[in-house]
């Protein structure tokens, strides 16, 4: 455990590891886009950084959208959830496209967990459509469209945060 204080991290509380490969992530983003294609059209995609950047690029490609903006937030320092900070909002140009309330805009993030990030962005753009690839139960009510629900005690490992490594055989105690 990387000790910054004695509290278990969010990741440690979420005992079940759920590793996602690039292939799987790409497939899940395409599945998400099939659903979004029924809901649109959208004027622009807004990625919640940083995790939302990867699914936003894939979804924008599949929907033929070229206007992509970001809401830059920071809440987790690796696996410790701290205060949520909005480091950058959407541009004036994107705000105009959404009529000030986000109508016709598509917000994309990789996941909702507690819903803290999603709630904040929904407050900024109440009429936008909010899509995530994965959803945990606490955050799920905030999302309009998602693909896979995982339990609250799951920790999702994204391909951009991981690398291939040796695993001991299951017989020898591998998880
Ligand atoms: O529903 P919540 O409990 O708010 O958690 C979900 C958020 O946590 C992660 O982002 P993080 O803050 O770790 O930053 P990152 O996207 O830069 O990795 C994830 O990408 C979501 O944006
Ligand atoms: N990588 C990752 N980041 C998160 N932030 C909040 N929950 C999670 C999770 O399950 N995985
Ligand atoms: Mg994020």
CSV table of C-alpha atoms and ligand atoms in Angstrom, one decimal:
chain,number,residue,atom,x,y,z
A,1,UNK,CA,0.0,0.0,0.0
A,2,UNK,CA,1.4,3.4,-0.9
A,3,UNK,CA,1.0,5.1,2.5
A,4,UNK,CA,-0.2,8.7,2.4
A,5,UNK,CA,-2.5,8.2,5.4
A,6,UNK,CA,-3.9,5.2,7.3
A,7,UNK,CA,-7.2,5.1,5.5
A,8,UNK,CA,-7.6,2.4,2.8
A,9,UNK,CA,-7.7,3.9,-0.6
A,10,UNK,CA,-10.8,3.7,-2.8
A,11,UNK,CA,-9.0,1.0,-4.8
A,12,UNK,CA,-8.2,-1.0,-1.7
A,13,UNK,CA,-11.9,-0.8,-0.6
A,14,UNK,CA,-12.9,-1.9,-4.1
A,15,UNK,CA,-11.4,-5.4,-3.8
A,16,UNK,CA,-12.3,-7.0,-7.2
A,17,UNK,CA,-9.9,-6.2,-10.0
A,18,UNK,CA,-11.5,-5.7,-13.4
A,19,UNK,CA,-8.7,-5.4,-16.0
A,20,UNK,CA,-9.7,-4.1,-19.4
A,21,UNK,CA,-7.6,-4.6,-22.5
A,22,UNK,CA,-7.4,-2.2,-25.4
A,23,UNK,CA,-9.4,-4.6,-27.6
A,24,UNK,CA,-12.1,-4.9,-25.0
A,25,UNK,CA,-12.2,-1.2,-24.4
A,26,UNK,CA,-12.5,-0.5,-28.1
A,27,UNK,CA,-15.3,-3.0,-28.4
A,28,UNK,CA,-17.2,-1.5,-25.4
A,29,UNK,CA,-16.8,2.0,-26.9
A,30,UNK,CA,-18.2,0.8,-30.2
A,31,UNK,CA,-21.1,-0.8,-28.4
A,32,UNK,CA,-21.7,2.5,-26.5
A,33,UNK,CA,-21.8,4.3,-29.8
A,34,UNK,CA,-24.4,2.0,-31.3
A,35,UNK,CA,-26.7,3.1,-28.4
A,36,UNK,CA,-25.7,6.8,-28.8
A,37,UNK,CA,-26.5,6.7,-32.5
A,38,UNK,CA,-30.1,6.0,-31.6
A,39,UNK,CA,-30.2,9.0,-29.2
A,40,UNK,CA,-28.4,11.8,-31.2
A,41,UNK,CA,-27.7,13.7,-33.3
A,42,UNK,CA,-25.1,15.6,-31.2
A,43,UNK,CA,-23.4,18.9,-32.0
A,44,UNK,CA,-20.2,18.1,-30.2
A,45,UNK,CA,-18.5,15.7,-27.8
A,46,UNK,CA,-17.2,16.8,-24.5
A,47,UNK,CA,-14.6,14.6,-22.9
A,48,UNK,CA,-14.1,14.6,-19.1
A,49,UNK,CA,-10.4,14.5,-18.7
A,50,UNK,CA,-8.4,12.5,-18.6
A,51,UNK,CA,-10.2,9.2,-18.7
A,52,UNK,CA,-12.9,10.4,-21.0
A,53,UNK,CA,-10.4,11.4,-23.7
A,54,UNK,CA,-10.0,7.9,-25.1
A,55,UNK,CA,-13.7,6.9,-25.3
A,56,UNK,CA,-14.5,10.4,-26.6
A,57,UNK,CA,-12.1,10.0,-29.5
A,58,UNK,CA,-13.6,6.6,-30.4
A,59,UNK,CA,-17.2,7.7,-30.1
A,60,UNK,CA,-16.5,10.9,-32.1
A,61,UNK,CA,-15.0,8.9,-34.9
A,62,UNK,CA,-17.9,6.5,-35.0
A,63,UNK,CA,-20.5,9.3,-34.9
A,64,UNK,CA,-18.7,11.4,-37.5
A,65,UNK,CA,-18.3,14.3,-35.0
A,66,UNK,CA,-15.3,16.6,-35.3
A,67,UNK,CA,-16.0,19.2,-32.6
A,68,UNK,CA,-14.5,17.9,-29.4
A,69,UNK,CA,-14.1,19.9,-26.2
A,70,UNK,CA,-13.0,19.0,-22.7
A,71,UNK,CA,-14.0,19.6,-19.1
A,72,UNK,CA,-10.8,19.2,-17.2
A,73,UNK,CA,-11.4,17.9,-13.7
A,74,UNK,CA,-9.2,16.3,-11.0
A,75,UNK,CA,-10.5,14.3,-8.1
A,76,UNK,CA,-8.5,11.1,-7.7
A,77,UNK,CA,-4.8,11.2,-7.0
A,78,UNK,CA,-4.2,7.7,-8.5
A,79,UNK,CA,-6.7,5.9,-6.1
A,80,UNK,CA,-7.3,8.5,-3.3
A,81,UNK,CA,-10.4,10.6,-3.9
A,82,UNK,CA,-9.9,14.2,-3.0
A,83,UNK,CA,-11.8,17.4,-3.6
A,84,UNK,CA,-13.1,17.8,-7.1
A,85,UNK,CA,-11.5,20.7,-9.0
A,86,UNK,CA,-12.6,22.0,-12.3
A,87,UNK,CA,-9.4,23.0,-14.0
A,88,UNK,CA,-11.0,24.1,-17.3
A,89,UNK,CA,-14.6,24.4,-18.5
A,90,UNK,CA,-15.9,24.2,-22.1
A,91,UNK,CA,-15.1,26.9,-24.6
A,92,UNK,CA,-17.6,29.8,-25.3
A,93,UNK,CA,-18.0,28.4,-28.8
A,94,UNK,CA,-19.1,24.9,-27.5
A,95,UNK,CA,-21.3,26.5,-24.9
A,96,UNK,CA,-23.1,28.4,-27.7
A,97,UNK,CA,-23.6,25.2,-29.6
A,98,UNK,CA,-25.4,23.8,-26.6
A,99,UNK,CA,-27.5,26.9,-26.0
A,100,UNK,CA,-25.9,27.5,-22.7
A,101,UNK,CA,-27.4,24.4,-21.0
A,102,UNK,CA,-25.7,21.7,-23.1
A,103,UNK,CA,-28.6,20.7,-25.2
A,104,UNK,CA,-27.4,18.5,-28.1
A,105,UNK,CA,-24.0,18.0,-26.5
A,106,UNK,CA,-22.6,14.6,-25.6
A,107,UNK,CA,-20.5,14.3,-22.5
A,108,UNK,CA,-18.3,11.2,-22.4
A,109,UNK,CA,-16.3,9.7,-19.5
A,110,UNK,CA,-14.7,6.3,-19.1
A,111,UNK,CA,-16.7,5.5,-15.9
A,112,UNK,CA,-18.9,6.7,-13.1
A,113,UNK,CA,-18.0,5.4,-9.6
A,114,UNK,CA,-19.4,7.5,-6.7
A,115,UNK,CA,-21.0,9.9,-9.3
A,116,UNK,CA,-19.1,12.9,-7.8
A,117,UNK,CA,-17.5,13.9,-11.1
A,118,UNK,CA,-20.6,13.2,-13.2
A,119,UNK,CA,-22.8,15.2,-10.8
A,120,UNK,CA,-20.5,18.2,-11.1
A,121,UNK,CA,-20.4,18.1,-14.9
A,122,UNK,CA,-24.2,17.6,-15.1
A,123,UNK,CA,-24.6,20.8,-13.0
A,124,UNK,CA,-22.5,22.7,-15.6
A,125,UNK,CA,-24.4,21.2,-18.5
A,126,UNK,CA,-27.9,20.1,-17.3
A,127,UNK,CA,-29.4,19.3,-20.7
A,128,UNK,CA,-26.4,17.5,-22.2
A,129,UNK,CA,-26.5,13.7,-22.7
A,130,UNK,CA,-24.0,11.9,-20.4
A,131,UNK,CA,-22.5,8.7,-21.5
A,132,UNK,CA,-19.9,6.4,-19.9
A,133,UNK,CA,-18.5,3.1,-20.9
A,134,UNK,CA,-18.7,1.6,-17.3
A,135,UNK,CA,-20.9,2.4,-14.4
A,136,UNK,CA,-20.9,1.4,-10.7
A,137,UNK,CA,-24.3,1.4,-8.9
A,138,UNK,CA,-23.7,4.7,-6.9
A,139,UNK,CA,-23.0,6.7,-10.0
A,140,UNK,CA,-25.3,4.9,-12.5
A,141,UNK,CA,-28.4,7.1,-11.9
A,142,UNK,CA,-26.5,10.1,-13.2
A,143,UNK,CA,-25.7,8.5,-16.6
A,144,UNK,CA,-28.0,8.6,-19.5
A,145,UNK,CA,-26.2,5.8,-21.5
A,146,UNK,CA,-23.6,3.2,-20.4
A,147,UNK,CA,-22.6,-0.2,-21.5
A,148,UNK,CA,-21.3,-2.3,-18.7
A,149,UNK,CA,-22.3,-2.2,-15.0
A,150,UNK,CA,-19.7,-3.5,-12.5
A,151,UNK,CA,-20.2,-3.8,-8.7
A,152,UNK,CA,-19.3,-1.0,-6.4
A,153,UNK,CA,-16.5,-3.1,-4.9
A,154,UNK,CA,-14.8,-3.5,-8.3
A,155,UNK,CA,-11.7,-1.5,-9.4
A,156,UNK,CA,-11.4,-1.1,-13.1
A,157,UNK,CA,-7.9,-1.1,-14.5
A,158,UNK,CA,-7.7,0.7,-17.9
A,159,UNK,CA,-5.2,-0.3,-20.5
A,160,UNK,CA,-3.5,3.1,-20.4
A,161,UNK,CA,-2.8,2.6,-16.7
A,162,UNK,CA,-1.5,-0.9,-16.9
A,163,UNK,CA,1.2,-3.1,-18.6
A,164,UNK,CA,1.6,-6.8,-19.2
A,165,UNK,CA,3.3,-8.5,-16.3
A,166,UNK,CA,3.9,-12.1,-15.1
A,167,UNK,CA,1.1,-13.7,-13.1
A,168,UNK,CA,1.7,-16.7,-10.8
A,169,UNK,CA,-0.3,-19.8,-11.6
A,170,UNK,CA,-3.8,-19.9,-10.0
A,171,UNK,CA,-2.7,-23.1,-8.2
A,172,UNK,CA,0.0,-21.1,-6.5
A,173,UNK,CA,-2.4,-18.6,-5.1
A,174,UNK,CA,-2.9,-16.1,-8.0
A,175,UNK,CA,-6.1,-14.1,-7.6
B,1,LIG,O1,-17.8,8.9,-10.1
B,1,LIG,P1,-16.5,9.3,-9.4
B,1,LIG,O2,-16.3,8.7,-8.1
B,1,LIG,O3,-16.3,10.8,-9.4
B,1,LIG,O4,-15.3,8.7,-10.3
B,1,LIG,C1,-15.2,8.7,-11.6
B,1,LIG,C2,-14.1,9.5,-12.2
B,1,LIG,O5,-12.8,9.0,-11.6
B,1,LIG,C3,-11.9,8.8,-12.7
B,1,LIG,O6,-11.3,10.0,-13.0
B,1,LIG,P2,-10.0,10.6,-12.1
B,1,LIG,O7,-10.5,11.7,-11.3
B,1,LIG,O8,-9.3,9.5,-11.5
B,1,LIG,O9,-9.1,11.3,-13.2
B,1,LIG,P3,-8.5,10.8,-14.6
B,1,LIG,O10,-9.7,10.7,-15.5
B,1,LIG,O11,-7.6,11.9,-14.9
B,1,LIG,O12,-7.8,9.5,-14.4
B,1,LIG,C4,-12.8,8.5,-13.9
B,1,LIG,O13,-12.1,8.7,-15.1
B,1,LIG,C5,-14.0,9.3,-13.7
B,1,LIG,O14,-13.8,10.6,-14.3
B,2,LIG,N1,-9.0,3.4,-13.0
B,2,LIG,C1,-10.1,3.6,-12.2
B,2,LIG,N2,-10.3,4.9,-11.8
B,2,LIG,C2,-11.4,5.1,-11.0
B,2,LIG,N3,-11.8,6.2,-10.4
B,2,LIG,C3,-12.9,5.9,-9.7
B,2,LIG,N4,-13.2,4.6,-9.8
B,2,LIG,C4,-12.2,4.0,-10.6
B,2,LIG,C5,-12.0,2.7,-11.1
B,2,LIG,O1,-12.7,1.7,-10.8
B,2,LIG,N5,-10.9,2.6,-11.9
B,3,LIG,MG1,-11.8,10.9,-15.0
